[in-house]
CSV table of C-alpha atoms in Angstrom, one decimal:
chain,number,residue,atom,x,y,z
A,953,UNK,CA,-2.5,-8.2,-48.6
A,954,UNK,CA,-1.4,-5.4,-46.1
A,955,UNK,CA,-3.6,-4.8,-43.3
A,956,UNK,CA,-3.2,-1.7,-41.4
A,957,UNK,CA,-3.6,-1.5,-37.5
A,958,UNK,CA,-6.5,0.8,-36.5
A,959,UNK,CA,-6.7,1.5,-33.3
A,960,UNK,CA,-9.8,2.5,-31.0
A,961,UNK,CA,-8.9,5.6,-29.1
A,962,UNK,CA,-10.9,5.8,-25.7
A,963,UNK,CA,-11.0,9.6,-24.3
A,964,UNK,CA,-12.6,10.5,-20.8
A,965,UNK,CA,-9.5,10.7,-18.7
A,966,UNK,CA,-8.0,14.4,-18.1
A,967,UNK,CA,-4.6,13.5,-17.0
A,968,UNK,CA,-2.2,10.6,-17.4
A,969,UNK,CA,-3.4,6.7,-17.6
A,970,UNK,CA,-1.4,4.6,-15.5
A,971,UNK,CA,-2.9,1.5,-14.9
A,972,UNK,CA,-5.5,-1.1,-16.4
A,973,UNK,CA,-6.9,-4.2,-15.6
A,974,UNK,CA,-9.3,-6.3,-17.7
A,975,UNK,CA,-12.0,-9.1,-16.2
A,976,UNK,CA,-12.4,-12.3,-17.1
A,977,UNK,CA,-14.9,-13.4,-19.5
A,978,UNK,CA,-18.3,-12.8,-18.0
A,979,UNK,CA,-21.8,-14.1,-19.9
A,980,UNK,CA,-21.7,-10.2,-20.4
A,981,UNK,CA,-18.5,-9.9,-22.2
A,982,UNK,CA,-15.6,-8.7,-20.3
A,983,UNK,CA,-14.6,-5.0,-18.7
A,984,UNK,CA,-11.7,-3.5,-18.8
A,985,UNK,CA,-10.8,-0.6,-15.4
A,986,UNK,CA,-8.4,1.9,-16.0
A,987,UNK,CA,-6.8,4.2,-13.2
A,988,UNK,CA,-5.4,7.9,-13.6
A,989,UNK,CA,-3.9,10.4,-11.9
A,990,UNK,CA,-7.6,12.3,-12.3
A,991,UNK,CA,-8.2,10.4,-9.3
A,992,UNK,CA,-11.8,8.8,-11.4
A,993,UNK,CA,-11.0,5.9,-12.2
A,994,UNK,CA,-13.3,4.1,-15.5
A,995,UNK,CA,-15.1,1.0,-16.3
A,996,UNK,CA,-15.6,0.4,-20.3
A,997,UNK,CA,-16.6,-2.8,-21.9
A,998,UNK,CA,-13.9,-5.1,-22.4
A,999,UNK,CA,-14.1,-5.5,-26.2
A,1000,UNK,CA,-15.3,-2.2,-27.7
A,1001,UNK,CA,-13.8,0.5,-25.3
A,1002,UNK,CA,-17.8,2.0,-24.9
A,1003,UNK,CA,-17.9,3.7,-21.0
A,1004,UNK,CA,-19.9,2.2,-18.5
A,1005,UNK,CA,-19.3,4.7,-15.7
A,1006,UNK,CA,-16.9,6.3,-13.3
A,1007,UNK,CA,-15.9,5.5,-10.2
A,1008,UNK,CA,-16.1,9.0,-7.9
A,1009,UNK,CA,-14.4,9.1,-4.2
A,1010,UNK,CA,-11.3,9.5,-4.4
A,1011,UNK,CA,-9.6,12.9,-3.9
A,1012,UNK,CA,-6.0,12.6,-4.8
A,1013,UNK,CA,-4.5,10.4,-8.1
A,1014,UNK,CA,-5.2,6.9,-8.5
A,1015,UNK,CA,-2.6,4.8,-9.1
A,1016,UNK,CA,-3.8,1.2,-9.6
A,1017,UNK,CA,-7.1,-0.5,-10.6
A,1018,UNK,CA,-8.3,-3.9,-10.8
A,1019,UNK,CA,-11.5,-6.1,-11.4
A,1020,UNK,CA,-12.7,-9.8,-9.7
A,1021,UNK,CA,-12.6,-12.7,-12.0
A,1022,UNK,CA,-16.2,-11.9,-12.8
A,1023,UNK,CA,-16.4,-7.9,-12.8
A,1024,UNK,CA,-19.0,-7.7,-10.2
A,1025,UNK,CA,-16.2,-6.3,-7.8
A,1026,UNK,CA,-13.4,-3.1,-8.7
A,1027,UNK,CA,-10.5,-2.0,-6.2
A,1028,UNK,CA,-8.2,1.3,-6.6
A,1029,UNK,CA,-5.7,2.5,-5.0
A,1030,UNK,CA,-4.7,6.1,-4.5
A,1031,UNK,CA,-2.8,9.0,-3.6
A,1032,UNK,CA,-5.3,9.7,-0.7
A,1033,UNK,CA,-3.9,7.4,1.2
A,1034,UNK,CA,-7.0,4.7,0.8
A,1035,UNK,CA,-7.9,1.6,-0.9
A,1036,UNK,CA,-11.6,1.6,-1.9
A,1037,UNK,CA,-13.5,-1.2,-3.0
A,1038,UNK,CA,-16.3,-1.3,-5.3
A,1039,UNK,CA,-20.2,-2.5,-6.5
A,1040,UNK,CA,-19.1,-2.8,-10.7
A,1041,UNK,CA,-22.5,-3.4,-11.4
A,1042,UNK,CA,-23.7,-0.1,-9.6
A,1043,UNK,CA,-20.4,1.7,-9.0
A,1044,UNK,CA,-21.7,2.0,-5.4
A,1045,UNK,CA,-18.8,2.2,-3.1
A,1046,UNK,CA,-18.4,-0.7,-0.6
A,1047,UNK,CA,-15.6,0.3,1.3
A,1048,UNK,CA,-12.7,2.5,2.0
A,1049,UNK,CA,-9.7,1.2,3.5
A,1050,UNK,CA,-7.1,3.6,4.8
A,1051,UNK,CA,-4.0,3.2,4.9
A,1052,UNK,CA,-0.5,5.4,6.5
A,1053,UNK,CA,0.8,6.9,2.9
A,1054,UNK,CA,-0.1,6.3,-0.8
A,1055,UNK,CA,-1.3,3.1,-2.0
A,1056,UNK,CA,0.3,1.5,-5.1
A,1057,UNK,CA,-1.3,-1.5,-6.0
A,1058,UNK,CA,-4.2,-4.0,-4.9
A,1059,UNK,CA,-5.2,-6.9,-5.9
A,1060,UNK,CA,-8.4,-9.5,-5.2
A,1061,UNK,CA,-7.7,-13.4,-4.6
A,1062,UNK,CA,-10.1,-15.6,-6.9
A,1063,UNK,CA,-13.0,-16.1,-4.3
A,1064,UNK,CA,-13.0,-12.4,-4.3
A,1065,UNK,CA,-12.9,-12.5,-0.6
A,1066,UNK,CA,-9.4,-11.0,0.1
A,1067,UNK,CA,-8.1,-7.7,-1.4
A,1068,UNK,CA,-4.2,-7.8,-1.2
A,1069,UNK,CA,-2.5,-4.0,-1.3
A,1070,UNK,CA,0.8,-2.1,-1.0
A,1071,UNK,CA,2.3,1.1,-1.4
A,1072,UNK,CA,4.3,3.6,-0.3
A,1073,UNK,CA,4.7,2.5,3.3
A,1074,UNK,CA,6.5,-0.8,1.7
A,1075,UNK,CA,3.8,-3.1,3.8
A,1076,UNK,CA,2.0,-5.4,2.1
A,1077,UNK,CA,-1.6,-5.8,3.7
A,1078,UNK,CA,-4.2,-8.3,3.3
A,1079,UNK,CA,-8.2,-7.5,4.3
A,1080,UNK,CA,-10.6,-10.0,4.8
A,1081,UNK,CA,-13.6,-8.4,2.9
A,1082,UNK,CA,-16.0,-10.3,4.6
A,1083,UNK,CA,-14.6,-8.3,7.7
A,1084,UNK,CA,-13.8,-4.8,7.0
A,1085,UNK,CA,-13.4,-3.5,10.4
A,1086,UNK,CA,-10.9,-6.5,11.1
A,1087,UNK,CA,-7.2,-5.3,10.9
A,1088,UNK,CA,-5.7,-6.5,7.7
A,1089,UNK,CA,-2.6,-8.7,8.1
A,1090,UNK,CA,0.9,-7.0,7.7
A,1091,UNK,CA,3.8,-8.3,5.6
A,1092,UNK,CA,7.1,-5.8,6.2
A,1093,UNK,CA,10.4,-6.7,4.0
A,1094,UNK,CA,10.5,-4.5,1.2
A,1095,UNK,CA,13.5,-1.8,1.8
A,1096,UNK,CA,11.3,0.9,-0.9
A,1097,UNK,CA,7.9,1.7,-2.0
A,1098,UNK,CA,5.5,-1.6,-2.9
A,1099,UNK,CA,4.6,-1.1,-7.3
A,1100,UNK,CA,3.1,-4.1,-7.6
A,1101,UNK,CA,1.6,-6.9,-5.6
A,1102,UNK,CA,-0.1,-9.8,-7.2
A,1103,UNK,CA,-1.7,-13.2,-5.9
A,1104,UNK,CA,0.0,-16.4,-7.5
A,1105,UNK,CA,-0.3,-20.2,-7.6
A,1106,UNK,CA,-4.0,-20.2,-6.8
A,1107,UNK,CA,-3.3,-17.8,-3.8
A,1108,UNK,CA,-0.8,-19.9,-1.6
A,1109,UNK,CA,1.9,-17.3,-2.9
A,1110,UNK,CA,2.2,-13.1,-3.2
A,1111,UNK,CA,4.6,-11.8,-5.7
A,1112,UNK,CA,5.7,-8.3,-5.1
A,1113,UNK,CA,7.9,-5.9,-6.8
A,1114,UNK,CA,9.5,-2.6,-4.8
A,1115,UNK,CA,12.0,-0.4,-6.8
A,1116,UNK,CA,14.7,-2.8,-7.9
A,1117,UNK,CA,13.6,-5.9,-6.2
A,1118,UNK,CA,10.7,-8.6,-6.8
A,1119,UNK,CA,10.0,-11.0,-4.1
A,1120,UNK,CA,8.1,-14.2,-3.4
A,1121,UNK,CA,6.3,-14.9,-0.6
A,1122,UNK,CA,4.1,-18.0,1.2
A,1123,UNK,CA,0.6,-16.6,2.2
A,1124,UNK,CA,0.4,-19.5,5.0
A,1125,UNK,CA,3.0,-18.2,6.6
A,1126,UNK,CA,3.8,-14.8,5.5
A,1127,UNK,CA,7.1,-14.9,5.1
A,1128,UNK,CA,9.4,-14.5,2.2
A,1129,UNK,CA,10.7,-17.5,-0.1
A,1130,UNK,CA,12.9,-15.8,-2.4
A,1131,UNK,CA,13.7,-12.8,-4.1
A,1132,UNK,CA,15.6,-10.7,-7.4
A,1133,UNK,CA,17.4,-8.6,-7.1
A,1134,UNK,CA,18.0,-6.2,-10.4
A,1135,UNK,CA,20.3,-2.9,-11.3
A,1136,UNK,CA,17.7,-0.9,-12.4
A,1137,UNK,CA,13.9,0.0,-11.6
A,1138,UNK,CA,11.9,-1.9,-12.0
A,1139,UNK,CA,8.5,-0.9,-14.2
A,1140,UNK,CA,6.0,-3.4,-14.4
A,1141,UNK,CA,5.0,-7.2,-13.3
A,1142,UNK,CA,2.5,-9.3,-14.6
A,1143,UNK,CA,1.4,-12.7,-13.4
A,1144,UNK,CA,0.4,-15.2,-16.0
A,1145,UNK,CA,-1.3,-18.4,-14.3
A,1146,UNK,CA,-1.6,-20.7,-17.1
A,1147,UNK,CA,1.9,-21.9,-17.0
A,1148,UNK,CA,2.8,-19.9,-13.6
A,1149,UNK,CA,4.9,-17.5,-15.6
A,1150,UNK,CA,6.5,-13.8,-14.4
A,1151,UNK,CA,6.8,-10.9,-16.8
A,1152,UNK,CA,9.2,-7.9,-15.6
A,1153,UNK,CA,10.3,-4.6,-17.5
A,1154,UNK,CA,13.0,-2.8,-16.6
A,1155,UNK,CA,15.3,-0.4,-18.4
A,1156,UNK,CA,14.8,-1.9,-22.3
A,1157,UNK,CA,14.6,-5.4,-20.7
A,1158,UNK,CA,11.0,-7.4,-20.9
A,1159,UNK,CA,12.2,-11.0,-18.6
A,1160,UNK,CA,10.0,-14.0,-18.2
A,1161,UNK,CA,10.7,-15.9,-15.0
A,1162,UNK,CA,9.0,-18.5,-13.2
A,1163,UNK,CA,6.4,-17.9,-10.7
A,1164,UNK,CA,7.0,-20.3,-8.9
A,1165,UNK,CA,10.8,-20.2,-8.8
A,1166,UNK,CA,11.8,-16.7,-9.5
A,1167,UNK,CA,13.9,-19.1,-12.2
A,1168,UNK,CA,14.7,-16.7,-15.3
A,1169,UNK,CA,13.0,-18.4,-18.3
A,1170,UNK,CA,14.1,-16.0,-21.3
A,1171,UNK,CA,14.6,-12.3,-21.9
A,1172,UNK,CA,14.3,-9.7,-24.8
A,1173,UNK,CA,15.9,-6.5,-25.5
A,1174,UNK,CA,13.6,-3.3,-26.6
A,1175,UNK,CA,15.2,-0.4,-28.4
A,1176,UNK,CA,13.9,1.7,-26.3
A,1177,UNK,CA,13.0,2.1,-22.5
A,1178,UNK,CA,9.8,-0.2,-21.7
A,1179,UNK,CA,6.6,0.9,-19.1
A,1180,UNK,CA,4.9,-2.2,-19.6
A,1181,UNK,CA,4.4,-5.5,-21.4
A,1182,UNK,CA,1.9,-8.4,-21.7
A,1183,UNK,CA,2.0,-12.2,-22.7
A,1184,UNK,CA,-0.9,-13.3,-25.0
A,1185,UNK,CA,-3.1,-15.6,-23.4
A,1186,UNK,CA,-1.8,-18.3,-25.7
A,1187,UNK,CA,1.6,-17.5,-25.0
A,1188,UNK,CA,2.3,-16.7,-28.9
A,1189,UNK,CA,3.5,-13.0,-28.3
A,1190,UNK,CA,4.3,-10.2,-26.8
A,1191,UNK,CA,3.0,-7.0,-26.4
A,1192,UNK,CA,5.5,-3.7,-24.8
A,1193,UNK,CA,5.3,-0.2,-24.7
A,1194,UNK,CA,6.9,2.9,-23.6
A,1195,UNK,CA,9.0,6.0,-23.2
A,1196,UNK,CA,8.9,6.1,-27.3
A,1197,UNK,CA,5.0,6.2,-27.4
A,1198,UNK,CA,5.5,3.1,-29.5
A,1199,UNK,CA,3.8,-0.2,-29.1
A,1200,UNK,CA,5.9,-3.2,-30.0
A,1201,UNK,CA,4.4,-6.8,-30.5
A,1202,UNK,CA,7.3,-9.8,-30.5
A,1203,UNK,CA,7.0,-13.3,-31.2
A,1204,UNK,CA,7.5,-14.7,-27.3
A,1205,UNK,CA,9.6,-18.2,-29.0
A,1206,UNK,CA,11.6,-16.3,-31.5
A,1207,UNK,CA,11.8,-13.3,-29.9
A,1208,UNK,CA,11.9,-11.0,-33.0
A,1209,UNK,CA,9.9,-7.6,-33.4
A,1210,UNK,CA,6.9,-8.5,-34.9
A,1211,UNK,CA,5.4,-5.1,-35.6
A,1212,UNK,CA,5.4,-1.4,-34.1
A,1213,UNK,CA,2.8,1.3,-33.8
A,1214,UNK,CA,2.7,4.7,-32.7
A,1215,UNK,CA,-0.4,6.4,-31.9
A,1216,UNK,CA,-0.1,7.8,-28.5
A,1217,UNK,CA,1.3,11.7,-28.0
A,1218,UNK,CA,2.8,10.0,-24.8
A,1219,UNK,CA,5.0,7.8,-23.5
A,1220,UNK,CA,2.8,4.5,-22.6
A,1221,UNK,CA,2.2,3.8,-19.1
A,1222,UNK,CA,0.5,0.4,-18.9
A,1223,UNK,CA,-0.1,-2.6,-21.8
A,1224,UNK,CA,-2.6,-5.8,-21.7
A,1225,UNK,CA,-4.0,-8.7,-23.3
A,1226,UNK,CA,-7.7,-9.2,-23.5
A,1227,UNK,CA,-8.6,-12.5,-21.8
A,1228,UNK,CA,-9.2,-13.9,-25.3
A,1229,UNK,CA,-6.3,-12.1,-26.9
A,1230,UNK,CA,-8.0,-10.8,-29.5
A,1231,UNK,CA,-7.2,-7.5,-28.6
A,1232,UNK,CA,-4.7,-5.2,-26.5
A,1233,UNK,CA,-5.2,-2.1,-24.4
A,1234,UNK,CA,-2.7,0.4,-23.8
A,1235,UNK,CA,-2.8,3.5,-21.4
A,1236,UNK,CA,-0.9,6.3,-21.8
A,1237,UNK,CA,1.0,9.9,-20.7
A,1238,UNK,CA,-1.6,11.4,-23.1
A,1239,UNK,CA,-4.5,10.3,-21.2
A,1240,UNK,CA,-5.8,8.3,-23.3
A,1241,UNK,CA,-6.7,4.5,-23.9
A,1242,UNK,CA,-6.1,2.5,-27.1
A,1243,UNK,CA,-7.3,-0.7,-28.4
A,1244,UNK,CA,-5.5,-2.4,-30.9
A,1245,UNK,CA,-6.2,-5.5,-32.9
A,1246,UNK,CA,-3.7,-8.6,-32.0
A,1247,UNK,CA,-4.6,-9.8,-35.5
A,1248,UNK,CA,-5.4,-6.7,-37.7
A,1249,UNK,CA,-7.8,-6.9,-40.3
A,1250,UNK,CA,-10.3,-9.6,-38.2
A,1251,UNK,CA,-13.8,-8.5,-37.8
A,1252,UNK,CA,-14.2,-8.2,-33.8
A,1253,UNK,CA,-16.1,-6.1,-31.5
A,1254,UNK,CA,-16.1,-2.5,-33.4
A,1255,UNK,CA,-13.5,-3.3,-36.3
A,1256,UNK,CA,-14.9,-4.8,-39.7
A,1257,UNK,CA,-12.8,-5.3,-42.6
A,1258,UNK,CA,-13.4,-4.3,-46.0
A,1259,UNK,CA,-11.7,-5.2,-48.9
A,1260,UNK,CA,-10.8,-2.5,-50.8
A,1261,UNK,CA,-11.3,-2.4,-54.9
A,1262,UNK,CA,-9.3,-4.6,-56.7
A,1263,UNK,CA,-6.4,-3.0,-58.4
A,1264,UNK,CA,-6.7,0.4,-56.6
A,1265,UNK,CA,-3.6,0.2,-55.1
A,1266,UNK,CA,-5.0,1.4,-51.6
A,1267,UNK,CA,-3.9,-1.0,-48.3
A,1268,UNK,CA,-7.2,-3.3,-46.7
A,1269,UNK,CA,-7.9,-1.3,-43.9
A,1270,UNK,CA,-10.5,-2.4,-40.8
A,1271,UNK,CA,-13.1,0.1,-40.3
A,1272,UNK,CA,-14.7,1.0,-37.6
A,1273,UNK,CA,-18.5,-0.1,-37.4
A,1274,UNK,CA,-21.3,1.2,-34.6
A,1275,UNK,CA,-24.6,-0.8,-34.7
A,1276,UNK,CA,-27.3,1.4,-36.6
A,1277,UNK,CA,-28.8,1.4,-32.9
A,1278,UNK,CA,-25.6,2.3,-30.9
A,1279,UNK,CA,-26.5,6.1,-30.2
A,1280,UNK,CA,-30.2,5.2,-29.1
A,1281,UNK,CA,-28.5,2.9,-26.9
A,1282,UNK,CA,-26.0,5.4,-25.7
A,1283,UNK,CA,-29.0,7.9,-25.1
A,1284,UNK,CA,-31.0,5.0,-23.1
A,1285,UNK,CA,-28.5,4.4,-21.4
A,1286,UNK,CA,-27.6,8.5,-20.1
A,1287,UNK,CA,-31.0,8.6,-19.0
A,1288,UNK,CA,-31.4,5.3,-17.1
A,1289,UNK,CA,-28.4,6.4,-15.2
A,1290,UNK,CA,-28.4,10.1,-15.2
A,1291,UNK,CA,-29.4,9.9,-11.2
A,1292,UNK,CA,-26.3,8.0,-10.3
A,1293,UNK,CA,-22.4,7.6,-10.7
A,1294,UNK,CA,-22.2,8.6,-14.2
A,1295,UNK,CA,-22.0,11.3,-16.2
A,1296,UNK,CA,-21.4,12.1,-19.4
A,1297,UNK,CA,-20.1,9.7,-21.8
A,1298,UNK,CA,-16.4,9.6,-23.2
A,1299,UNK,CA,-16.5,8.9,-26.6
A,1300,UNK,CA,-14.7,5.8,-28.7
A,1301,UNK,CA,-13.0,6.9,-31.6
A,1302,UNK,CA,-11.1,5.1,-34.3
């Protein structure tokens, strides 16, 4: 039977999402951090899109976000020139790092105990956040403005990604191993660990290369021009999105187009996996963010399929389900917190 894809539509932001990051998974669930050029960036639960809070400080666009393993720590980086890191449980601000121009991209290593950052200076930096008034160590190279920056293979190596090139380098000794070189911008990077595996967009190209190697593993071709894409934690597909407002899921071994799904009023800035894959979020030039089933029609988190009548003709369509006490939550919530870094709630609408 035809399912049809329902996604969960997560308003709050008031201009354009351009980054997201989920947690792992947590005894709590896991969290998913969005950043926007609002400059305030968002915490929501991982699995249901429901906002936790909102980070305030920063007072110019933020361009990346990110959360520790465990989602007791957030980083952003933004247009004021600063880095700030961040109390996820109480959205207390632990510190601000400045930098010389706009920061891009940061990144925590998996003890949580070094934030790695770049930006439009083309430095890499590494703090010790354990010592916050140390100077951060420098790592020059890049010929253009850092986009991404990214720990690998357990944090012996950085993976970085300026306008057309992507380079690799040893955290020991801070120097670079190798690099790619490409003839067109590139749009996004993401680091897979199980498997040590490198996803790139540029133009309509989503490659897979090793992390290890730079080695080029495969490569697909999108009909349109891609943001952003995202291996499944399973490595059974693909998820890409952009300049068409279109979603497009791919088998990774075959390589053919799965499905497609339009439901932003934007072109689509940023794409991930849940930890679990059961779902994928997508952030977009219409300020919103979307959830979307990786399986439609499975009962998870919010969506609950129901079967319609036999015979009616009509498609099986999830529905969206709150918990009969979900707004005297939401309410108990509001008030618990009304005296600190939130304010009033963005909704989550199917």
């Amino acid at each position: 039977m035809a399912m049809r894809q329902t996604p969960l539509t997560c308003s709050g932001h008031t201009r354009p999402v351009v980054d997201l990051a989920f947690s792992g998974i947590t005894p709590y669930g896991y969290f998913l951090i969005s950043a926007c050029k609002d400059g305030k960036p968002m915490l929501r639960q991982g699995d249901t899109g429901d906002w936790i809070g909102t980070f305030l400080g920063h007072k110019g666009a933020v361009w990346g976000a990110t959360l520790n393993k465990d989602a007791t720590k957030a980083a952003t980086a933004a247009a004021d020139f600063t880095a700030k890191v961040w109390d996820a449980v109480s959205g207390d601000e632990l510190m601000t790092l400045a930098h010389k121009h706009i920061v891009k991209t940061v990144d925590f290593t998996q003890d949580s105990n070094y934030l790695l950052t770049g930006g439009q200076d083309k430095l890499l930096r590494i703090y010790d956040l354990n010592k916050p008034e140390a100077e951060p160590k420098e790592i020059s190279g890049h010929t253009s403005g850092i986009k991404k920056a990214l720990w690998c293979s357990d944090d012996k190596q950085i993976l970085s990604a300026d306008d057309k090139t992507v380079r690799l380098w040893d955290h020991a000794t801070m120097t670079e191993v190798k690099s790619l070189n490409f003839n067109m911008s590139v749009s996004s990077m993401e680091y897979i660990p199980e498997g040590e595996i490198l996803v790139i967009t540029y133009g309509r190209s989503i490659a897979f290369h090793s992390a290890v190697s730079l080695d080029p593993i495969k490569s697909f071709e999108a009909p349109a021009t891609i943001n952003s894409a995202s291996l499944h934690p399973e490595k059974e597909f693909l998820v890409a999105g952009g300049e068409d407002f279109k979603l497009y899921k791919y088998d990774y071994n075959s390589g053919e187009e799965l499905e497609s799904y339009k439901g932003h009023f934007g072109p689509i800035h940023c794409v991930r996996f849940s930890p679990d894959g059961e779902l994928y979020a997508s952030g977009s030039e219409d300020g919103t963010l979307r959830l979307w089933q990786t399986v439609v029609g499975k009962t998870y988190g919010l969506w609950k399929c129901v079967l319609p009548e036999e015979d009616s003709g009509e498609l099986a369509k999830p529905k969206i389900g709150f918990p009969e006490t979900a707004e005297e939550e939401l309410e108990e919530i509001a008030s618990e917190n009304s005296d600190s870094i939130y304010s009033s709630t963005p909704e989550v609408k199917a």
